[in-house]
mmCIF file of C-alpha atoms in Angstrom:
data_model
loop_
_atom_site.group_PDB
_atom_site.id
_atom_site.type_symbol
_atom_site.label_atom_id
_atom_site.label_comp_id
_atom_site.label_asym_id
_atom_site.label_seq_id
_atom_site.Cartn_x
_atom_site.Cartn_y
_atom_site.Cartn_z
ATOM 1 C CA MET A 1 126.318 143.789 -40.371
ATOM 2 C CA VAL A 2 123.279 142.399 -38.554
ATOM 3 C CA TYR A 3 119.792 143.492 -39.424
ATOM 4 C CA ALA A 4 117.607 142.920 -36.342
ATOM 5 C CA ILE A 5 114.146 141.563 -36.883
ATOM 6 C CA GLY A 6 110.822 141.826 -35.088
ATOM 7 C CA CYS A 7 108.923 139.887 -32.469
ATOM 8 C CA LEU A 8 108.734 136.304 -31.319
ATOM 9 C CA LEU A 9 107.363 133.456 -33.453
ATOM 10 C CA PHE A 10 105.043 132.142 -30.769
ATOM 11 C CA PHE A 11 102.685 135.033 -31.381
ATOM 12 C CA THR A 12 101.548 133.223 -34.505
ATOM 13 C CA VAL A 13 99.136 131.120 -32.554
ATOM 14 C CA ALA A 14 97.503 134.136 -30.958
ATOM 15 C CA ALA A 15 97.239 135.962 -34.279
ATOM 16 C CA CYS A 16 95.105 133.302 -36.001
ATOM 17 C CA ARG A 17 91.770 131.829 -35.103
ATOM 18 C CA PRO A 18 89.854 129.006 -36.804
ATOM 19 C CA PRO A 19 87.143 130.128 -39.310
ATOM 20 C CA ALA A 20 83.597 130.256 -38.098
ATOM 21 C CA ASP A 21 82.324 128.768 -41.354
ATOM 22 C CA ASP A 22 83.552 127.909 -44.849
ATOM 23 C CA ALA A 23 81.843 130.707 -46.711
ATOM 24 C CA ALA A 24 83.443 131.666 -50.013
ATOM 25 C CA ILE A 25 85.286 134.994 -50.293
ATOM 26 C CA ARG A 26 84.354 136.661 -53.566
ATOM 27 C CA PHE A 27 86.013 139.331 -55.747
ATOM 28 C CA GLU A 28 84.353 141.242 -58.520
ATOM 29 C CA GLN A 29 87.082 140.464 -61.095
ATOM 30 C CA LEU A 30 87.826 136.888 -60.027
ATOM 31 C CA ASN A 31 85.665 133.724 -59.742
ATOM 32 C CA ILE A 32 87.634 131.544 -57.268
ATOM 33 C CA GLU A 33 85.881 129.519 -54.594
ATOM 34 C CA PRO A 34 86.059 128.443 -51.953
ATOM 35 C CA ILE A 35 88.681 130.778 -50.658
ATOM 36 C CA THR A 36 89.638 130.195 -47.001
ATOM 37 C CA GLU A 37 90.455 133.348 -45.058
ATOM 38 C CA GLN A 38 93.548 133.096 -42.790
ATOM 39 C CA TYR A 39 91.876 135.102 -40.003
ATOM 40 C CA ALA A 40 95.238 136.715 -39.200
ATOM 41 C CA SER A 41 95.031 139.984 -37.311
ATOM 42 C CA GLY A 42 98.290 141.089 -38.908
ATOM 43 C CA ARG A 43 101.717 139.852 -39.852
ATOM 44 C CA VAL A 44 103.642 138.046 -37.155
ATOM 45 C CA TYR A 45 107.397 138.594 -37.410
ATOM 46 C CA ALA A 46 109.816 135.795 -36.496
ATOM 47 C CA ASP A 47 112.613 136.320 -34.081
ATOM 48 C CA ILE A 48 115.462 136.156 -36.546
ATOM 49 C CA SER A 49 118.307 138.358 -37.785
ATOM 50 C CA LEU A 50 119.893 138.849 -41.195
ATOM 51 C CA HIS A 51 123.653 138.836 -41.650
ATOM 52 C CA HIS A 52 125.098 140.325 -44.776
ATOM 53 C CA VAL A 53 127.157 137.735 -46.649
ATOM 54 C CA LEU A 54 128.216 139.344 -49.922
ATOM 55 C CA THR A 55 127.364 141.780 -52.707
ATOM 56 C CA LEU A 56 127.859 140.760 -56.283
ATOM 57 C CA PRO A 57 129.303 141.023 -58.813
ATOM 58 C CA VAL A 58 132.657 140.671 -57.011
ATOM 59 C CA ASP A 59 134.537 140.789 -60.355
ATOM 60 C CA SER A 60 135.272 144.405 -61.213
ATOM 61 C CA ASP A 61 135.218 143.693 -64.982
ATOM 62 C CA VAL A 62 131.641 142.351 -64.876
ATOM 63 C CA LYS A 63 129.081 145.097 -65.335
ATOM 64 C CA LEU A 64 125.358 144.881 -64.594
ATOM 65 C CA PHE A 65 122.922 147.598 -65.618
ATOM 66 C CA ASP A 66 119.226 147.244 -64.954
ATOM 67 C CA LEU A 67 118.534 144.249 -62.742
ATOM 68 C CA GLY A 68 115.182 142.544 -62.345
ATOM 69 C CA PRO A 69 114.265 139.506 -60.290
ATOM 70 C CA VAL A 70 116.884 137.188 -58.747
ATOM 71 C CA VAL A 71 116.629 133.447 -57.969
ATOM 72 C CA ALA A 72 118.973 130.787 -56.618
ATOM 73 C CA ASP A 73 119.230 127.032 -56.978
ATOM 74 C CA THR A 74 119.788 124.459 -54.242
ATOM 75 C CA LYS A 75 123.573 124.555 -54.793
ATOM 76 C CA GLY A 76 123.689 128.260 -54.042
ATOM 77 C CA HIS A 77 124.214 129.473 -57.596
ATOM 78 C CA ILE A 78 122.648 132.884 -58.148
ATOM 79 C CA TYR A 79 120.722 133.922 -61.294
ATOM 80 C CA VAL A 80 119.562 137.418 -62.077
ATOM 81 C CA VAL A 81 117.976 139.031 -65.145
ATOM 82 C CA ASP A 82 119.507 142.225 -66.569
ATOM 83 C CA TYR A 83 116.923 144.032 -68.595
ATOM 84 C CA GLY A 84 119.634 146.404 -69.788
ATOM 85 C CA VAL A 85 121.155 143.714 -71.998
ATOM 86 C CA ASP A 86 118.235 141.196 -72.096
ATOM 87 C CA LYS A 87 120.222 138.332 -70.549
ATOM 88 C CA VAL A 88 120.153 136.167 -67.441
ATOM 89 C CA PHE A 89 123.485 136.091 -65.579
ATOM 90 C CA ARG A 90 124.687 133.212 -63.366
ATOM 91 C CA PHE A 91 127.066 133.671 -60.431
ATOM 92 C CA SER A 92 128.643 131.248 -58.012
ATOM 93 C CA SER A 93 127.660 131.118 -54.371
ATOM 94 C CA ASN A 94 130.717 133.333 -53.754
ATOM 95 C CA GLY A 95 129.462 135.974 -56.159
ATOM 96 C CA GLU A 96 131.858 135.187 -59.002
ATOM 97 C CA TYR A 97 130.562 135.446 -62.553
ATOM 98 C CA VAL A 98 130.072 132.073 -64.266
ATOM 99 C CA THR A 99 128.102 132.528 -67.517
ATOM 100 C CA SER A 100 125.085 134.168 -69.124
ATOM 101 C CA TYR A 101 121.941 132.905 -70.964
ATOM 102 C CA GLY A 102 120.632 134.470 -74.162
ATOM 103 C CA THR A 103 122.734 135.249 -77.190
ATOM 104 C CA GLY A 104 121.225 138.605 -78.079
ATOM 105 C CA VAL A 105 117.997 140.368 -79.064
ATOM 106 C CA GLY A 106 116.247 138.704 -81.977
ATOM 107 C CA GLU A 107 114.368 135.637 -83.126
ATOM 108 C CA ALA A 108 117.222 133.312 -84.068
ATOM 109 C CA PRO A 109 117.949 130.222 -81.905
ATOM 110 C CA GLY A 110 119.077 131.294 -78.491
ATOM 111 C CA GLU A 111 118.038 134.937 -79.025
ATOM 112 C CA LEU A 112 115.258 136.708 -77.151
ATOM 113 C CA LEU A 113 112.779 139.519 -77.807
ATOM 114 C CA SER A 114 111.814 139.944 -74.139
ATOM 115 C CA ILE A 115 112.243 138.256 -70.795
ATOM 116 C CA SER A 116 109.133 137.950 -68.702
ATOM 117 C CA ASP A 117 110.239 134.993 -66.496
ATOM 118 C CA PHE A 118 113.132 132.641 -65.939
ATOM 119 C CA GLY A 119 114.276 129.994 -63.546
ATOM 120 C CA VAL A 120 116.189 126.732 -62.975
ATOM 121 C CA SER A 121 114.702 123.233 -63.327
ATOM 122 C CA GLY A 122 116.346 120.389 -61.399
ATOM 123 C CA ASN A 123 119.651 122.226 -61.044
ATOM 124 C CA SER A 124 120.370 121.268 -64.653
ATOM 125 C CA ILE A 125 118.320 123.372 -67.010
ATOM 126 C CA VAL A 126 117.820 127.177 -67.161
ATOM 127 C CA TYR A 127 114.619 128.351 -68.815
ATOM 128 C CA ILE A 128 113.686 131.810 -70.060
ATOM 129 C CA VAL A 129 110.156 132.938 -71.043
ATOM 130 C CA ASP A 130 110.161 135.134 -74.100
ATOM 131 C CA SER A 131 106.735 136.766 -73.953
ATOM 132 C CA TYR A 132 106.953 138.816 -77.207
ATOM 133 C CA GLY A 133 108.649 135.905 -78.996
ATOM 134 C CA ARG A 134 105.917 133.504 -77.769
ATOM 135 C CA LYS A 135 108.384 130.795 -76.652
ATOM 136 C CA VAL A 136 110.139 129.263 -73.736
ATOM 137 C CA SER A 137 113.908 128.749 -74.334
ATOM 138 C CA PHE A 138 116.061 126.178 -72.560
ATOM 139 C CA TYR A 139 119.790 126.342 -71.857
ATOM 140 C CA GLU A 140 122.456 124.027 -70.395
ATOM 141 C CA MET A 141 123.978 125.187 -67.125
ATOM 142 C CA ASP A 142 127.087 126.350 -68.994
ATOM 143 C CA GLY A 143 125.013 128.726 -71.164
ATOM 144 C CA THR A 144 124.679 126.435 -74.209
ATOM 145 C CA PHE A 145 121.355 126.883 -75.998
ATOM 146 C CA ILE A 146 119.302 123.649 -76.128
ATOM 147 C CA ARG A 147 115.988 124.453 -77.798
ATOM 148 C CA SER A 148 112.896 126.675 -77.740
ATOM 149 C CA ARG A 149 109.345 125.513 -77.390
ATOM 150 C CA PRO A 150 106.886 127.702 -79.325
ATOM 151 C CA VAL A 151 103.804 128.790 -77.416
ATOM 152 C CA SER A 152 100.632 129.545 -79.351
ATOM 153 C CA HIS A 153 99.516 132.285 -76.917
ATOM 154 C CA GLN A 154 101.565 134.944 -75.217
ATOM 155 C CA PRO A 155 103.235 133.328 -72.204
ATOM 156 C CA TRP A 156 103.981 135.379 -69.110
ATOM 157 C CA ARG A 157 105.076 132.999 -66.282
ATOM 158 C CA TYR A 158 106.339 129.473 -66.359
ATOM 159 C CA ALA A 159 107.327 126.699 -63.954
ATOM 160 C CA ARG A 160 108.588 123.190 -64.474
ATOM 161 C CA THR A 161 108.521 120.187 -62.090
ATOM 162 C CA ASP A 162 111.361 117.694 -61.633
ATOM 163 C CA GLY A 163 109.120 115.182 -63.428
ATOM 164 C CA GLY A 164 109.014 117.390 -66.582
ATOM 165 C CA ARG A 165 105.467 118.788 -66.134
ATOM 166 C CA GLU A 166 105.257 122.395 -67.428
ATOM 167 C CA TYR A 167 102.920 125.105 -66.116
ATOM 168 C CA THR A 168 102.347 128.252 -68.122
ATOM 169 C CA LEU A 169 100.501 131.441 -67.185
ATOM 170 C CA PHE A 170 99.297 133.380 -70.244
ATOM 171 C CA ALA A 171 98.959 137.125 -70.692
ATOM 172 C CA ASN A 172 96.261 137.084 -73.406
ATOM 173 C CA HIS A 173 94.618 133.626 -73.605
ATOM 174 C CA PHE A 174 90.864 134.204 -73.408
ATOM 175 C CA ASP A 175 89.987 130.554 -72.922
ATOM 176 C CA ALA A 176 92.340 129.789 -70.025
ATOM 177 C CA GLU A 177 94.763 131.651 -67.882
ATOM 178 C CA LEU A 178 96.754 128.580 -66.969
ATOM 179 C CA GLU A 179 97.916 125.436 -68.694
ATOM 180 C CA SER A 180 99.430 122.173 -67.437
ATOM 181 C CA ARG A 181 101.498 120.174 -69.904
ATOM 182 C CA ILE A 182 103.648 117.061 -69.958
ATOM 183 C CA GLU A 183 104.929 116.417 -73.474
ATOM 184 C CA ASP A 184 101.872 116.526 -75.745
ATOM 185 C CA ASP A 185 99.310 115.978 -72.910
ATOM 186 C CA VAL A 186 97.852 119.439 -72.262
ATOM 187 C CA VAL A 187 95.289 120.466 -69.657
ATOM 188 C CA ALA A 188 93.746 123.942 -69.891
ATOM 189 C CA PHE A 189 92.598 125.187 -66.464
ATOM 190 C CA ASP A 190 89.131 126.694 -66.056
ATOM 191 C CA ARG A 191 89.231 130.442 -66.625
ATOM 192 C CA PHE A 192 88.653 132.408 -63.447
ATOM 193 C CA ALA A 193 88.861 136.046 -64.595
ATOM 194 C CA THR A 194 85.295 137.366 -64.894
ATOM 195 C CA GLN A 195 86.176 139.807 -67.743
ATOM 196 C CA PRO A 196 87.789 137.861 -70.632
ATOM 197 C CA ASP A 197 89.056 140.910 -72.440
ATOM 198 C CA GLU A 198 90.987 142.020 -69.396
ATOM 199 C CA ILE A 199 92.543 138.672 -68.359
ATOM 200 C CA GLY A 200 96.106 139.942 -68.116
ATOM 201 C CA LEU A 201 95.105 142.857 -65.825
ATOM 202 C CA TRP A 202 93.764 140.535 -63.057
ATOM 203 C CA THR A 203 95.610 137.292 -63.246
ATOM 204 C CA GLY A 204 99.270 138.364 -63.188
ATOM 205 C CA GLY A 205 101.292 136.430 -60.634
ATOM 206 C CA TRP A 206 104.243 134.202 -59.889
ATOM 207 C CA LEU A 207 104.492 130.446 -60.382
ATOM 208 C CA ASN A 208 106.430 127.653 -58.653
ATOM 209 C CA THR A 209 105.910 123.972 -58.119
ATOM 210 C CA TYR A 210 105.464 121.622 -55.178
ATOM 211 C CA GLN A 211 105.960 118.009 -56.038
ATOM 212 C CA GLU A 212 103.992 117.801 -59.324
ATOM 213 C CA HIS A 213 101.557 120.537 -58.312
ATOM 214 C CA LEU A 214 101.424 124.224 -59.186
ATOM 215 C CA ILE A 215 101.748 127.016 -56.602
ATOM 216 C CA TYR A 216 100.474 130.389 -57.801
ATOM 217 C CA ALA A 217 100.550 133.750 -56.004
ATOM 218 C CA LEU A 218 98.617 136.604 -57.584
ATOM 219 C CA VAL A 219 100.213 139.989 -57.887
ATOM 220 C CA ARG A 220 97.221 142.249 -57.285
ATOM 221 C CA PHE A 221 95.006 140.001 -55.110
ATOM 222 C CA PRO A 222 95.880 138.621 -51.646
ATOM 223 C CA ILE A 223 95.573 134.990 -52.667
ATOM 224 C CA VAL A 224 97.870 131.960 -52.812
ATOM 225 C CA LEU A 225 96.630 129.009 -54.916
ATOM 226 C CA ARG A 226 97.619 125.374 -55.279
ATOM 227 C CA TYR A 227 96.523 123.301 -58.240
ATOM 228 C CA ALA A 228 96.811 119.602 -59.079
ATOM 229 C CA PRO A 229 98.156 118.655 -62.573
ATOM 230 C CA ASP A 230 94.598 118.069 -63.832
ATOM 231 C CA GLY A 231 93.642 121.690 -63.064
ATOM 232 C CA SER A 232 91.692 120.972 -59.902
ATOM 233 C CA MET A 233 92.156 123.413 -57.090
ATOM 234 C CA VAL A 234 93.798 121.982 -53.914
ATOM 235 C CA TYR A 235 93.464 125.220 -51.888
ATOM 236 C CA ALA A 236 92.913 128.955 -52.194
ATOM 237 C CA ARG A 237 94.123 130.943 -49.150
ATOM 238 C CA THR A 238 94.073 134.612 -48.385
ATOM 239 C CA THR A 239 97.335 136.284 -47.304
ATOM 240 C CA PRO A 240 97.740 138.723 -44.355
ATOM 241 C CA ASP A 241 97.123 141.593 -46.861
ATOM 242 C CA TYR A 242 93.475 140.541 -47.171
ATOM 243 C CA ALA A 243 92.373 142.421 -43.993
ATOM 244 C CA ASP A 244 93.143 145.810 -45.558
ATOM 245 C CA PHE A 245 92.661 144.902 -49.199
ATOM 246 C CA GLU A 246 90.839 147.210 -51.611
ATOM 247 C CA GLU A 247 90.060 145.511 -54.897
ATOM 248 C CA PRO A 248 91.753 147.198 -57.887
ATOM 249 C CA ASP A 249 89.936 148.820 -60.757
ATOM 250 C CA VAL A 250 90.655 149.760 -64.394
ATOM 251 C CA GLU A 251 91.092 153.314 -65.608
ATOM 252 C CA HIS A 252 90.455 153.968 -69.286
ATOM 253 C CA ARG A 253 92.210 156.897 -70.928
ATOM 254 C CA MET A 254 93.422 158.120 -74.318
ATOM 255 C CA LEU A 255 97.174 158.184 -75.040
ATOM 256 C CA GLY A 256 98.212 159.646 -78.346
ATOM 257 C CA GLY A 257 94.794 159.005 -79.808
ATOM 258 C CA THR A 258 94.793 155.363 -78.675
ATOM 259 C CA GLN A 259 92.577 154.037 -75.905
ATOM 260 C CA ALA A 260 94.650 152.612 -73.086
ATOM 261 C CA ARG A 261 93.870 150.879 -69.772
ATOM 262 C CA ARG A 262 95.633 151.046 -66.445
ATOM 263 C CA VAL A 263 95.033 149.001 -63.313
ATOM 264 C CA THR A 264 94.741 150.920 -60.068
ATOM 265 C CA GLY A 265 95.785 149.502 -56.744
ATOM 266 C CA GLU A 266 99.003 148.095 -55.310
ATOM 267 C CA ILE A 267 101.366 145.384 -56.389
ATOM 268 C CA LEU A 268 101.108 142.900 -53.484
ATOM 269 C CA THR A 269 103.550 140.179 -54.535
ATOM 270 C CA GLY A 270 106.694 141.757 -55.857
ATOM 271 C CA SER A 271 109.086 138.943 -56.646
ATOM 272 C CA PRO A 272 109.303 135.248 -57.669
ATOM 273 C CA ILE A 273 107.936 132.856 -55.014
ATOM 274 C CA ALA A 274 110.119 130.104 -53.601
ATOM 275 C CA VAL A 275 109.341 126.581 -52.310
ATOM 276 C CA GLU A 276 111.787 124.802 -50.049
ATOM 277 C CA ASN A 277 111.528 122.312 -47.144
ATOM 278 C CA GLU A 278 107.741 122.295 -47.089
ATOM 279 C CA HIS A 279 107.705 126.108 -46.870
ATOM 280 C CA LEU A 280 106.402 128.695 -49.388
ATOM 281 C CA PHE A 281 108.123 132.078 -49.343
ATOM 282 C CA VAL A 282 106.243 135.086 -50.793
ATOM 283 C CA HIS A 283 107.702 138.560 -50.992
ATOM 284 C CA THR A 284 105.012 141.028 -50.059
ATOM 285 C CA ASN A 285 105.295 144.677 -51.188
ATOM 286 C CA ILE A 286 104.263 146.390 -47.948
ATOM 287 C CA PRO A 287 106.240 149.488 -46.840
ATOM 288 C CA GLY A 288 109.703 148.258 -45.962
ATOM 289 C CA GLY A 289 108.947 144.843 -47.516
ATOM 290 C CA ALA A 290 108.523 141.452 -45.919
ATOM 291 C CA VAL A 291 108.627 137.787 -46.767
ATOM 292 C CA ASP A 292 105.545 135.819 -45.709
ATOM 293 C CA VAL A 293 106.126 132.121 -44.952
ATOM 294 C CA TYR A 294 103.416 129.469 -45.487
ATOM 295 C CA ASP A 295 103.131 125.745 -45.086
ATOM 296 C CA VAL A 296 103.173 124.851 -48.807
ATOM 297 C CA GLY A 297 101.153 121.656 -48.246
ATOM 298 C CA THR A 298 98.202 123.305 -46.621
ATOM 299 C CA GLY A 299 98.612 126.974 -47.568
ATOM 300 C CA ASN A 300 98.480 128.032 -43.873
ATOM 301 C CA TYR A 301 100.306 131.267 -43.034
ATOM 302 C CA LYS A 302 103.118 130.716 -40.503
ATOM 303 C CA TYR A 303 105.116 133.911 -39.932
ATOM 304 C CA SER A 304 106.909 136.766 -41.696
ATOM 305 C CA MET A 305 110.443 138.137 -42.037
ATOM 306 C CA ARG A 306 111.372 141.819 -42.381
ATOM 307 C CA LEU A 307 113.773 142.847 -45.148
ATOM 308 C CA PRO A 308 116.782 145.180 -45.314
ATOM 309 C CA VAL A 309 115.239 146.922 -48.294
ATOM 310 C CA ASN A 310 112.013 146.482 -50.273
ATOM 311 C CA THR A 311 113.269 145.293 -53.665
ATOM 312 C CA TYR A 312 113.305 142.051 -55.722
ATOM 313 C CA THR A 313 113.604 139.311 -53.087
ATOM 314 C CA TYR A 314 114.102 135.570 -53.152
ATOM 315 C CA VAL A 315 114.544 133.017 -50.333
ATOM 316 C CA LYS A 316 116.608 129.847 -50.707
ATOM 317 C CA ASN A 317 119.238 127.841 -48.779
ATOM 318 C CA ASP A 318 118.547 129.855 -45.602
ATOM 319 C CA ARG A 319 119.553 132.967 -47.590
ATOM 320 C CA ILE A 320 117.703 136.044 -48.734
ATOM 321 C CA TYR A 321 118.830 137.299 -52.164
ATOM 322 C CA GLN A 322 117.986 140.841 -53.164
ATOM 323 C CA SER A 323 118.697 142.599 -56.486
ATOM 324 C CA GLN A 324 118.582 146.354 -56.817
ATOM 325 C CA ASP A 325 119.929 148.661 -59.599
ATOM 326 C CA SER A 326 123.225 146.915 -60.585
ATOM 327 C CA THR A 327 124.005 144.697 -57.617
ATOM 328 C CA VAL A 328 122.723 141.633 -55.755
ATOM 329 C CA SER A 329 122.974 141.398 -51.997
ATOM 330 C CA VAL A 330 122.926 138.083 -50.129
ATOM 331 C CA TRP A 331 121.887 137.812 -46.480
ATOM 332 C CA ALA A 332 122.122 134.790 -44.204
ATOM 333 C CA ILE A 333 119.054 134.004 -42.076
ATOM 334 C CA GLU A 334 120.072 133.586 -38.431
ATOM 335 C CA ARG A 335 117.730 132.166 -35.837
ATOM 336 C CA PRO A 336 118.251 132.108 -32.077
ATOM 337 C CA SER A 337 119.998 129.025 -30.791
ATOM 338 C CA GLY A 338 117.856 126.633 -28.784
#
């Protein structure tokens, strides 16, 4: 099955123009500057097609229930979180079940109270962020539990470089949203949410690494950030969503006698971001869904790819991985020859 995709890549040049000045772009809830606008008139879709490769699990005796995000490593192994059983499952590149990570719900070694993030470091270690348990747990590729690192504040996202540097995004740390750590050397980034008591409402996002740097795509704001290990900002770039962006707000209401808060506005970045071959891949939650591709070194927007369905999406190995309900679909990216 071939899923045909949009217009030609050379329109990218026509869609972007150099900025007239370097004025900062400001948001009411965030203090990030300078932010460079991409000046894109809209998404520019590359001339590619998607070919369906497989749907997993291929084993009839393997049951998946409530799938969340999916990722893949450079060897083509596929990892997906099943919130129905609070585990991360690993499959081969052919869709065959290999193992799972997490020994059950609880606080004992290897057990988890919640899964807010997960990933693979160096094709050798699987990590899982337990937000409620305030820890990051590490597993061998075969599923064997290695250790957990306690986290003093509630972790939300996590990324690890090949050199062992760890980046953590917190859900409720009023002094800093982000932290860079290598062993006991810890750097707290400057806080950029303007309302400290509502940090988690504005700074949610997805993390990945580039060399020893952090790449950070916010969920509710059309911004992609790159940080050096010392917390200094390398770039802050708007995404193509910026042209039509309406800043979210907070609604306060009473639920069962308790005051609750809810953020209005759309989820812009719907899945884990991927970095490969000097490219940054960001799933954007527009109607129908798309993957925006950036030059990870500069943050410059390059082009976009349409998706078969708008669901959890990850790009790796010239493949698009999508999880939905109880299955994962894999699509090969095919570009015109010549």
